[in-house]
GROMACS .gro file of C-alpha atoms in nm:
model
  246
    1UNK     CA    1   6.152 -21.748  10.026
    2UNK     CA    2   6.492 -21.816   9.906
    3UNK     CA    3   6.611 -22.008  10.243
    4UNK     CA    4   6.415 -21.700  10.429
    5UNK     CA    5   6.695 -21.433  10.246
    6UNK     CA    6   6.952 -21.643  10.281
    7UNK     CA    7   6.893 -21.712  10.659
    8UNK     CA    8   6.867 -21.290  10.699
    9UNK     CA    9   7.219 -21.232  10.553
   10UNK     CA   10   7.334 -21.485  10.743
   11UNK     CA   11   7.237 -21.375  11.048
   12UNK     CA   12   7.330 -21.015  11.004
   13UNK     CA   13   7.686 -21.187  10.864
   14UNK     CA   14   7.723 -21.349  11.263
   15UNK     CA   15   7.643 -21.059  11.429
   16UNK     CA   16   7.788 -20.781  11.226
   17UNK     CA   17   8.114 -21.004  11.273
   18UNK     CA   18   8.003 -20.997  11.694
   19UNK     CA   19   8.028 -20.645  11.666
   20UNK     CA   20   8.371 -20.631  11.500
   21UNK     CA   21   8.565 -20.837  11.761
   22UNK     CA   22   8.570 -21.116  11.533
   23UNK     CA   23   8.716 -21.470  11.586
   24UNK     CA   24   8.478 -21.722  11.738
   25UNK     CA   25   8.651 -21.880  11.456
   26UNK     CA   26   8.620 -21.574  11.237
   27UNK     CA   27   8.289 -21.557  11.277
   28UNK     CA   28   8.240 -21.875  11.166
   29UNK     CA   29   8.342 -21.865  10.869
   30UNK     CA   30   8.210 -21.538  10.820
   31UNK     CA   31   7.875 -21.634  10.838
   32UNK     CA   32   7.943 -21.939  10.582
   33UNK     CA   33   8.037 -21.704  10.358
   34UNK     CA   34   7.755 -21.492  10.435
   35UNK     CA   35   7.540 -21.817  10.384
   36UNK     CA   36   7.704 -21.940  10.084
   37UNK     CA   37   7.724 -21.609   9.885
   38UNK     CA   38   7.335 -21.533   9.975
   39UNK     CA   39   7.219 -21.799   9.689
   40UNK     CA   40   7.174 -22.043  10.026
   41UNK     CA   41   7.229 -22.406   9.996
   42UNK     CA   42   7.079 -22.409   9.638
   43UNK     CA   43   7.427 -22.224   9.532
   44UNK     CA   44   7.618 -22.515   9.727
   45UNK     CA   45   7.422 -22.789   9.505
   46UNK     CA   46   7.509 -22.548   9.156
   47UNK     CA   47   7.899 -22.551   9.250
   48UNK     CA   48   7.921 -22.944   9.348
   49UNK     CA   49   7.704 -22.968   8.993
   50UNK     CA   50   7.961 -22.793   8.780
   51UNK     CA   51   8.271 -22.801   8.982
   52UNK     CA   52   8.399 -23.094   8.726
   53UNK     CA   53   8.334 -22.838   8.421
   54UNK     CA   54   8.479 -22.564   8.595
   55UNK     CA   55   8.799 -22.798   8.693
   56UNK     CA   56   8.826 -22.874   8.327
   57UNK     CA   57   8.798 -22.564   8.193
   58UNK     CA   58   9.044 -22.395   8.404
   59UNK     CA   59   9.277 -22.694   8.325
   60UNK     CA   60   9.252 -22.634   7.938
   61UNK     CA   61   9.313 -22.251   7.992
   62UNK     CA   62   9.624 -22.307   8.231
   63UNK     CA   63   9.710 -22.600   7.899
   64UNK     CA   64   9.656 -22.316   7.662
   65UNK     CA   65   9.872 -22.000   7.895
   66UNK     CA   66  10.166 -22.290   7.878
   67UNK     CA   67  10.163 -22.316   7.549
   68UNK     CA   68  10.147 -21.982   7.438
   69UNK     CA   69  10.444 -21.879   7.743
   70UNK     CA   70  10.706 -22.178   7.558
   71UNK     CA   71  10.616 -22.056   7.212
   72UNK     CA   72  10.669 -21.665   7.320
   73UNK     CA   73  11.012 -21.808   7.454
   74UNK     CA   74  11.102 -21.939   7.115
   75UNK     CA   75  10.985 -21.666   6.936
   76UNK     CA   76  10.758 -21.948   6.750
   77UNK     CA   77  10.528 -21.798   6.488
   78UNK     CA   78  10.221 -21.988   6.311
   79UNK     CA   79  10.359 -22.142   6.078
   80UNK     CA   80  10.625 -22.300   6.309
   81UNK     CA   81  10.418 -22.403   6.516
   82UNK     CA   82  10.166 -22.559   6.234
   83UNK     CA   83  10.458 -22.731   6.089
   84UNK     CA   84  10.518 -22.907   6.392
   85UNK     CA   85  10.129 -23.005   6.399
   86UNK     CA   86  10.147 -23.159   6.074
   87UNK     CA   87  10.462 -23.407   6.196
   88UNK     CA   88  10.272 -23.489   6.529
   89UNK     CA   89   9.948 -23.519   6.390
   90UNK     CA   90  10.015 -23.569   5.972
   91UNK     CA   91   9.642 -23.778   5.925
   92UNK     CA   92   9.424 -23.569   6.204
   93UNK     CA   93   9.136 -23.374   6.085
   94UNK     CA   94   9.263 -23.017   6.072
   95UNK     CA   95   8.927 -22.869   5.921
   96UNK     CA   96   8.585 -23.015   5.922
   97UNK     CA   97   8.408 -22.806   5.680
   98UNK     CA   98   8.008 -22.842   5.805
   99UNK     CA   99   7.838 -22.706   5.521
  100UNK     CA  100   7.960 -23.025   5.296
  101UNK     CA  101   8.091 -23.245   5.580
  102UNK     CA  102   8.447 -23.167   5.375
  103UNK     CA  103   8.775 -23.286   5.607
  104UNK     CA  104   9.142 -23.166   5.555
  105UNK     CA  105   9.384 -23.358   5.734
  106UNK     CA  106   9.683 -23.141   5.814
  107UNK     CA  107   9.869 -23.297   5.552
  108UNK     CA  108   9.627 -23.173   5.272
  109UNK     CA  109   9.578 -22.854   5.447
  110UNK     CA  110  10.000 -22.801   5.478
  111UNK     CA  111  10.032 -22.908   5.106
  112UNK     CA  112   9.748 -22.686   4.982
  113UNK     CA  113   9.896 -22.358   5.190
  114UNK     CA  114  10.253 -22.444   5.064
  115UNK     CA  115  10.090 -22.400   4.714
  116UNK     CA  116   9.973 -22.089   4.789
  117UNK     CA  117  10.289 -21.932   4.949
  118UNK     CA  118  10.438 -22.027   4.639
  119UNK     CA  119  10.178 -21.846   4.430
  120UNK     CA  120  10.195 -21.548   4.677
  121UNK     CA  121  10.581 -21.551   4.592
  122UNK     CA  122  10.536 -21.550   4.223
  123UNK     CA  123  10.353 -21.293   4.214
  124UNK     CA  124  10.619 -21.086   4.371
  125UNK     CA  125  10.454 -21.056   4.723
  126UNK     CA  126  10.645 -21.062   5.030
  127UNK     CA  127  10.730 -20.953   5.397
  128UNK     CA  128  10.541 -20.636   5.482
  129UNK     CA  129  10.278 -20.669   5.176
  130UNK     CA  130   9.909 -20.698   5.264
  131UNK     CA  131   9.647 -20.918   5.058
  132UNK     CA  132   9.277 -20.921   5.118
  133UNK     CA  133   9.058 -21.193   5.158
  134UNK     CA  134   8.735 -21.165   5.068
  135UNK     CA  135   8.490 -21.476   5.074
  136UNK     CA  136   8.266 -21.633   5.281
  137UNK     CA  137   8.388 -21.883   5.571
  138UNK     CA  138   8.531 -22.209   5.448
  139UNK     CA  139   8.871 -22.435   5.439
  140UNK     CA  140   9.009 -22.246   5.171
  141UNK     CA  141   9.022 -21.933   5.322
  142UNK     CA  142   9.210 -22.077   5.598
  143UNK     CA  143   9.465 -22.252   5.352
  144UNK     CA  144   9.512 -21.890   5.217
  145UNK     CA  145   9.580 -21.722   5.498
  146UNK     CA  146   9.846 -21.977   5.678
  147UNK     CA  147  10.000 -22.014   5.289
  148UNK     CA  148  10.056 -21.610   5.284
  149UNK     CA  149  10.175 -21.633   5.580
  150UNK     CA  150  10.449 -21.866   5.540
  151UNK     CA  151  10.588 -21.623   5.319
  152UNK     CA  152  10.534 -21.306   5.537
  153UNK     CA  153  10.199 -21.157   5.403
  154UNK     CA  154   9.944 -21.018   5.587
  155UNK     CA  155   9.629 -21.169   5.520
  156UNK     CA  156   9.346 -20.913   5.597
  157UNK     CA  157   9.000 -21.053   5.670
  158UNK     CA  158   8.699 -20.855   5.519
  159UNK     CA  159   8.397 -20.915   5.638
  160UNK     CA  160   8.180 -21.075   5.393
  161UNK     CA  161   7.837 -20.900   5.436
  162UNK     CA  162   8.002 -20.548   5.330
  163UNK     CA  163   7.879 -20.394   4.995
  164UNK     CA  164   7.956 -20.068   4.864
  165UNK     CA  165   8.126 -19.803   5.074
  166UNK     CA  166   8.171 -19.990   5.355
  167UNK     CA  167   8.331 -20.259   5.114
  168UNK     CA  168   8.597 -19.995   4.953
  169UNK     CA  169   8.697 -19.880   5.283
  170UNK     CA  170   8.761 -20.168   5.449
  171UNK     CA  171   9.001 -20.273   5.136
  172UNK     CA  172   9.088 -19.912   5.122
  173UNK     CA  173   9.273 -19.897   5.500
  174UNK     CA  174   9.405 -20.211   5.443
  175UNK     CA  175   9.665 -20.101   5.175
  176UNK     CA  176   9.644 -20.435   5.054
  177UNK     CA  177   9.844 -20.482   4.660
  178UNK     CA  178   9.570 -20.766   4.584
  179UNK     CA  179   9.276 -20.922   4.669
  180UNK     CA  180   9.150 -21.267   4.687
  181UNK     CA  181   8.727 -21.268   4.660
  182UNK     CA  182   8.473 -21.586   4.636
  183UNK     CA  183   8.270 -21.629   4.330
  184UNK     CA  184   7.972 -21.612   4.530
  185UNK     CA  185   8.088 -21.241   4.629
  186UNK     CA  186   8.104 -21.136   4.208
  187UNK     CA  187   7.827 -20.906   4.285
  188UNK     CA  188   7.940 -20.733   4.534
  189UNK     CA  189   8.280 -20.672   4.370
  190UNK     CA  190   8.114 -20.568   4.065
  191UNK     CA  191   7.917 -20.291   4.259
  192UNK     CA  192   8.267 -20.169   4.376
  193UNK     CA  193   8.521 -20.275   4.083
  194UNK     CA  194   8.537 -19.957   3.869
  195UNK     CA  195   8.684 -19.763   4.222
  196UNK     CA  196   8.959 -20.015   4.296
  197UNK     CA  197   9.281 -19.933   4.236
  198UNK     CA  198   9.376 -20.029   3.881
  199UNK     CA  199   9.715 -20.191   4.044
  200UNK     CA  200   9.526 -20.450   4.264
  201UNK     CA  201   9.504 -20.766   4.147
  202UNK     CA  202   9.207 -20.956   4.140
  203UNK     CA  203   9.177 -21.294   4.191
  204UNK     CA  204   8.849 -21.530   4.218
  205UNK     CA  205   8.809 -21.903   4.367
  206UNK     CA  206   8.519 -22.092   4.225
  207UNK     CA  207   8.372 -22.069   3.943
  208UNK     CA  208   8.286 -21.734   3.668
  209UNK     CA  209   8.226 -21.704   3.324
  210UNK     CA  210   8.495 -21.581   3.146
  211UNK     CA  211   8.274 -21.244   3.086
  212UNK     CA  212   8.244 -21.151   3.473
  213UNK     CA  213   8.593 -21.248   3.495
  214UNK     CA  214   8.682 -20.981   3.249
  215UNK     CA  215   8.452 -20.748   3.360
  216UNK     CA  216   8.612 -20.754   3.686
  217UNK     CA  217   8.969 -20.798   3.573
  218UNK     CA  218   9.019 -21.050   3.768
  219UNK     CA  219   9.184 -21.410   3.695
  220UNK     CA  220   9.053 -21.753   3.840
  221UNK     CA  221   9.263 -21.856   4.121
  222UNK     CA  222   9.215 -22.239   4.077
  223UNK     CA  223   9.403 -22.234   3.743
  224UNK     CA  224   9.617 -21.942   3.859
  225UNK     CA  225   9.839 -22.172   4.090
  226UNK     CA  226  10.056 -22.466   4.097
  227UNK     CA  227   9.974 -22.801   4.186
  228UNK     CA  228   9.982 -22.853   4.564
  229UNK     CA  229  10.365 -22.864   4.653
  230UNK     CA  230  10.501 -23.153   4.907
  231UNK     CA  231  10.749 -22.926   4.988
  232UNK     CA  232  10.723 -22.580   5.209
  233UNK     CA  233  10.838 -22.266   5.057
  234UNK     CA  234  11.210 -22.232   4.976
  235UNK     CA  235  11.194 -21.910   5.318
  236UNK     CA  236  10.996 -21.889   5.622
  237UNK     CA  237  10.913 -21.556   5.735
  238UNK     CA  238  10.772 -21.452   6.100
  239UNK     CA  239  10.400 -21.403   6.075
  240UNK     CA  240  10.257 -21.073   5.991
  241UNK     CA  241   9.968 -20.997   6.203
  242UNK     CA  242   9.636 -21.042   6.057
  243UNK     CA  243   9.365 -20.796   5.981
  244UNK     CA  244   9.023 -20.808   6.031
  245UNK     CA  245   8.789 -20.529   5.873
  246UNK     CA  246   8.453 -20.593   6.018
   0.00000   0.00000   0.00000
């Protein structure tokens, strides 16, 4: 019955701590930690079990609070600190897509986002604008998001099972001057298109007929951009923080 309850709270924790005078080498122990923490020797066997997971994972997060301490220091933003990524690690799987088994190395994921921060600049964009991203999970959206934010935009994230009002609000509050949507989202932005603001512009990755590309007045992002660039953008600006409209 559970080590008899844990050997009665271990012994009424020692005799209520022998009646509050204590020692007797405090109680011993307090009652082994009032019998190992009432779970009996069964919680003993548990914390031998995972102390080797537990070690680890307190290691990582002390790794991780290091990290994150040097980088506040140096007043490091992302893509600082992803630009030093791609010289330690240039032919590492950044992204391991699961969906197609598609890898980008952080050299094809750097190139790719330096093409797109100097799309974002063309387009006149820059520190303090906001651009929403609209599409399902996958390596491009992450290439967007680090390439606007080599130039200073805010990438904000919209959740990709809105429709409708939710949908216009969430775009709505972000204030965001254009928007970037999948072509497996056309529906949805053709439910919500006609209450955009005429000076958003629209842009889709994958592939539309001409027709629903007109319809929404949007362009097709894949021929909207450069080739990817093997150089970063001409200005680095601190990260603007990203927004997520769930």
């Amino acid at each position: 019955m559970r080590n008899a309850a844990s050997a009665s709270f271990s012994l009424g924790s020692l005799g209520l701590l022998r009646l509050f005078g204590v020692p007797w080498s405090w109680s011993l122990a307090a009652g082994f930690g009032v019998f190992l923490g009432t779970g009996g020797w069964k919680y003993l066997y548990i914390v031998v079990r995972t102390a080797k997971r537990d070690l680890n994972g307190l290691y990582v997060l002390l790794r991780v609070k290091i990290a994150l301490w040097h980088h506040l220091r140096r007043n490091s933003n992302i893509p600082s600190i992803f630009a030093q990524t791609v010289k330690q690690h240039p032919n590492k799987p950044a992204l391991i897509y699961d969906a197609t088994g598609e890898t980008w190395t952080f050299t094809q994921l750097d190139l790719l986002s330096n093409a797109v921060a100097q799309w974002a600049l063309a387009q006149g964009w820059g520190p303090g604008d906001v651009v929403a991203l609209f599409m399902e999970s996958r390596p491009l959206q992450v290439a967007l998001w680090l390439g606007l934010a080599k130039v200073g935009v805010e990438a904000a994230l919209i959740n990709f099972n809105l429709r409708r009002d939710a949908l216009l609000h969430c775009v709505g509050v972000s204030v965001s001057r254009g928007i970037v949507f999948g072509a497996e989202l056309a529906g949805a932005m053709l439910e919500v298109s006609s209450s955009l603001s005429p000076s958003m512009v629209r842009f889709c990755t994958g592939e539309l007929s001409v027709d629903c590309l007109a319809s929404l007045s949007a362009q097709n992002l894949t021929i909207s951009w450069p080739r990817p660039l093997h150089c970063p953008p001409s200005f680095l600006h601190p990260t603007q923080e990203l927004q997520c409209c769930w």
